[in-house]
Amino acid sequence: MTLQNLIQKRMLVLIGLVLAAALIIALVWSSDTVETAEQAVRDGDDDLVLTPVYELNGRALFFFIRGDGHFGAATATESWFGWRLETRSEGTIPSFDDPDRIDNYMSHEDGFVYGLFDPADGRHVQIGEMPADQLLLGERFPIELLENTGLAGKAVWFTENAPEERPIPLQLLDADGQELQRLEMY
């Protein structure tokens, strides 16, 4: 056997091993995916009432209410094999005793931050020097569900690109831009 034949056989074995590894990785990835972003986020949990924010460029964002008094957010990403859940977080719905306060927020490592607040009288949220996006829940969820969970008339604020440098100020402002509350976000 010549040296060239030995090298060719070893190359064929190496190529076979690489292809086998790629096939195994593909099978693992495909077994963890579903057809739609909503299926990925729901993940068999029928207790979630979902509302999509967007599905764009292989990424989807949803907010949800869980029947037992929880509000949350989830993201899904699309691969060659389908959609898979990327992040999902939720917390207990706050009491909103004081409309001039932000009682809690959720922060993800990828810069996604969100929370609930009372947008009455033009209140809005700012993160650092950047205004947060906001969605009125009454435009996204059934009113009966919002009334049952204490979220009627409320909104969710969010940003997907919060600055990495922490702490940064999280401010609740009135319609004139006057600060009602300031938190340090970590």
CSV table of C-alpha atoms in Angstrom, one decimal:
chain,number,residue,atom,x,y,z
A,1,MET,CA,0.0,0.0,0.0
A,2,THR,CA,1.4,3.3,-1.0
A,3,LEU,CA,1.6,6.4,1.3
A,4,GLN,CA,-0.9,8.2,-1.0
A,5,ASN,CA,-3.5,5.4,-0.6
A,6,LEU,CA,-3.1,5.4,3.2
A,7,ILE,CA,-3.7,9.2,3.3
A,8,GLN,CA,-6.8,8.9,1.1
A,9,LYS,CA,-8.3,6.2,3.3
A,10,ARG,CA,-7.6,8.3,6.4
A,11,MET,CA,-9.2,11.3,4.8
A,12,LEU,CA,-12.3,9.2,3.9
A,13,VAL,CA,-12.5,8.0,7.5
A,14,LEU,CA,-12.1,11.6,8.8
A,15,ILE,CA,-14.8,12.9,6.4
A,16,GLY,CA,-17.1,10.1,7.5
A,17,LEU,CA,-16.6,11.0,11.2
A,18,VAL,CA,-17.3,14.7,10.5
A,19,LEU,CA,-20.5,13.8,8.6
A,20,ALA,CA,-21.6,11.5,11.3
A,21,ALA,CA,-21.0,14.2,14.0
A,22,ALA,CA,-22.9,16.7,11.8
A,23,LEU,CA,-25.8,14.3,11.5
A,24,ILE,CA,-26.0,13.7,15.2
A,25,ILE,CA,-25.9,17.5,15.9
A,26,ALA,CA,-28.7,18.0,13.3
A,27,LEU,CA,-30.8,15.4,14.9
A,28,VAL,CA,-30.4,16.9,18.4
A,29,TRP,CA,-31.3,20.4,17.1
A,30,SER,CA,-34.2,19.2,15.0
A,31,SER,CA,-35.7,17.2,17.9
A,32,ASP,CA,-35.9,20.4,20.0
A,33,THR,CA,-37.7,22.5,17.4
A,34,VAL,CA,-41.3,23.1,16.4
A,35,GLU,CA,-43.1,24.6,13.3
A,36,THR,CA,-44.1,28.0,14.8
A,37,ALA,CA,-42.7,30.5,17.2
A,38,GLU,CA,-45.9,30.3,19.3
A,39,GLN,CA,-45.5,26.6,19.7
A,40,ALA,CA,-41.9,27.1,20.9
A,41,VAL,CA,-43.0,29.6,23.5
A,42,ARG,CA,-46.1,27.7,24.6
A,43,ASP,CA,-44.1,24.5,24.9
A,44,GLY,CA,-47.3,22.5,25.7
A,45,ASP,CA,-48.4,25.0,28.4
A,46,ASP,CA,-52.1,25.6,27.7
A,47,ASP,CA,-52.4,28.0,30.7
A,48,LEU,CA,-50.6,30.8,28.8
A,49,VAL,CA,-52.5,33.6,27.1
A,50,LEU,CA,-49.9,34.8,24.5
A,51,THR,CA,-49.7,38.0,22.6
A,52,PRO,CA,-47.1,38.4,19.9
A,53,VAL,CA,-45.0,41.6,19.7
A,54,TYR,CA,-43.1,40.7,16.6
A,55,GLU,CA,-41.7,37.8,14.5
A,56,LEU,CA,-38.9,39.2,12.4
A,57,ASN,CA,-35.6,37.9,10.9
A,58,GLY,CA,-35.8,34.6,12.7
A,59,ARG,CA,-36.6,36.0,16.1
A,60,ALA,CA,-40.0,36.4,17.9
A,61,LEU,CA,-41.0,38.2,21.0
A,62,PHE,CA,-44.2,37.4,23.0
A,63,PHE,CA,-45.7,38.6,26.3
A,64,PHE,CA,-48.0,36.4,28.2
A,65,ILE,CA,-50.3,36.1,31.2
A,66,ARG,CA,-50.5,32.9,33.1
A,67,GLY,CA,-53.9,32.3,34.7
A,68,ASP,CA,-52.5,32.1,38.2
A,69,GLY,CA,-51.5,35.8,38.4
A,70,HIS,CA,-48.2,35.8,36.5
A,71,PHE,CA,-47.0,38.0,33.7
A,72,GLY,CA,-44.0,37.1,31.5
A,73,ALA,CA,-42.1,37.4,28.3
A,74,ALA,CA,-40.5,34.9,25.9
A,75,THR,CA,-38.4,34.9,22.9
A,76,ALA,CA,-38.0,32.2,20.2
A,77,THR,CA,-35.4,31.9,17.4
A,78,GLU,CA,-35.7,30.1,14.1
A,79,SER,CA,-33.1,27.8,12.8
A,80,TRP,CA,-32.9,25.5,9.7
A,81,PHE,CA,-35.0,22.9,11.5
A,82,GLY,CA,-37.7,25.1,13.0
A,83,TRP,CA,-38.4,27.3,16.0
A,84,ARG,CA,-37.0,26.9,19.5
A,85,LEU,CA,-37.5,28.7,22.8
A,86,GLU,CA,-34.7,31.0,23.6
A,87,THR,CA,-35.7,32.7,26.8
A,88,ARG,CA,-38.8,32.7,29.0
A,89,SER,CA,-39.3,34.5,32.3
A,90,GLU,CA,-42.2,35.5,34.4
A,91,GLY,CA,-43.1,37.1,37.7
A,92,THR,CA,-46.0,37.7,40.0
A,93,ILE,CA,-48.3,40.5,38.8
A,94,PRO,CA,-47.7,43.5,41.2
A,95,SER,CA,-50.5,45.2,43.2
A,96,PHE,CA,-50.2,48.7,41.6
A,97,ASP,CA,-51.1,50.3,44.9
A,98,ASP,CA,-49.2,53.4,43.9
A,99,PRO,CA,-49.5,54.4,40.1
A,100,ASP,CA,-46.4,56.6,40.5
A,101,ARG,CA,-44.1,53.6,41.1
A,102,ILE,CA,-42.5,50.7,39.2
A,103,ASP,CA,-42.6,47.8,41.6
A,104,ASN,CA,-40.5,45.3,39.7
A,105,TYR,CA,-38.8,44.5,36.4
A,106,MET,CA,-37.2,41.5,34.7
A,107,SER,CA,-33.8,41.6,33.1
A,108,HIS,CA,-32.1,39.1,30.8
A,109,GLU,CA,-28.4,38.8,30.0
A,110,ASP,CA,-29.0,39.7,26.4
A,111,GLY,CA,-30.2,43.3,27.2
A,112,PHE,CA,-33.9,42.5,27.2
A,113,VAL,CA,-35.6,44.2,30.1
A,114,TYR,CA,-39.4,44.6,30.8
A,115,GLY,CA,-41.9,45.5,33.5
A,116,LEU,CA,-45.4,46.6,34.1
A,117,PHE,CA,-46.7,50.0,34.9
A,118,ASP,CA,-49.7,52.3,35.0
A,119,PRO,CA,-49.6,54.6,31.9
A,120,ALA,CA,-52.4,56.8,33.0
A,121,ASP,CA,-51.9,60.6,32.6
A,122,GLY,CA,-49.1,60.1,30.1
A,123,ARG,CA,-46.7,58.2,32.4
A,124,HIS,CA,-43.8,56.6,30.6
A,125,VAL,CA,-40.5,54.8,31.4
A,126,GLN,CA,-37.0,55.7,30.5
A,127,ILE,CA,-33.9,53.5,30.8
A,128,GLY,CA,-30.8,55.7,31.0
A,129,GLU,CA,-31.4,58.3,28.4
A,130,MET,CA,-33.4,56.0,26.2
A,131,PRO,CA,-37.2,55.9,26.2
A,132,ALA,CA,-38.6,52.4,26.7
A,133,ASP,CA,-41.1,50.9,24.2
A,134,GLN,CA,-44.5,50.3,25.7
A,135,LEU,CA,-47.6,48.3,24.8
A,136,LEU,CA,-51.0,48.9,26.3
A,137,LEU,CA,-52.2,45.5,27.5
A,138,GLY,CA,-55.8,46.4,26.7
A,139,GLU,CA,-54.9,46.4,23.0
A,140,ARG,CA,-53.3,42.9,23.3
A,141,PHE,CA,-55.2,40.8,25.8
A,142,PRO,CA,-58.9,40.0,26.5
A,143,ILE,CA,-60.3,42.7,28.8
A,144,GLU,CA,-61.9,40.1,31.1
A,145,LEU,CA,-58.5,38.5,31.7
A,146,LEU,CA,-57.0,41.9,32.5
A,147,GLU,CA,-59.7,42.7,35.0
A,148,ASN,CA,-59.3,39.3,36.7
A,149,THR,CA,-55.6,39.8,37.0
A,150,GLY,CA,-55.6,43.5,38.0
A,151,LEU,CA,-54.0,44.5,34.7
A,152,ALA,CA,-56.9,46.5,33.2
A,153,GLY,CA,-55.6,49.9,32.1
A,154,LYS,CA,-51.9,48.9,32.5
A,155,ALA,CA,-49.0,48.6,30.1
A,156,VAL,CA,-45.8,46.8,29.7
A,157,TRP,CA,-42.6,48.7,29.0
A,158,PHE,CA,-39.6,47.0,27.5
A,159,THR,CA,-36.3,47.4,25.7
A,160,GLU,CA,-34.2,44.8,23.9
A,161,ASN,CA,-31.0,46.6,24.0
A,162,ALA,CA,-30.4,48.0,27.5
A,163,PRO,CA,-26.9,49.3,28.0
A,164,GLU,CA,-24.5,46.7,29.4
A,165,GLU,CA,-22.9,49.1,31.8
A,166,ARG,CA,-24.7,48.8,35.1
A,167,PRO,CA,-26.2,50.2,37.2
A,168,ILE,CA,-28.3,52.4,35.0
A,169,PRO,CA,-31.2,54.6,36.0
A,170,LEU,CA,-34.7,53.3,35.4
A,171,GLN,CA,-37.1,56.2,35.6
A,172,LEU,CA,-40.9,56.5,35.7
A,173,LEU,CA,-41.7,60.0,34.2
A,174,ASP,CA,-44.9,62.0,34.0
A,175,ALA,CA,-46.3,63.4,30.8
A,176,ASP,CA,-44.1,66.5,31.2
A,177,GLY,CA,-40.9,64.5,31.7
A,178,GLN,CA,-40.7,65.0,35.5
A,179,GLU,CA,-39.3,62.1,37.4
A,180,LEU,CA,-41.9,60.3,39.6
A,181,GLN,CA,-39.6,57.4,40.6
A,182,ARG,CA,-36.0,56.4,39.9
A,183,LEU,CA,-34.5,53.0,40.4
A,184,GLU,CA,-31.0,51.7,39.8
A,185,MET,CA,-31.2,48.8,37.4
A,186,TYR,CA,-28.5,46.1,37.8
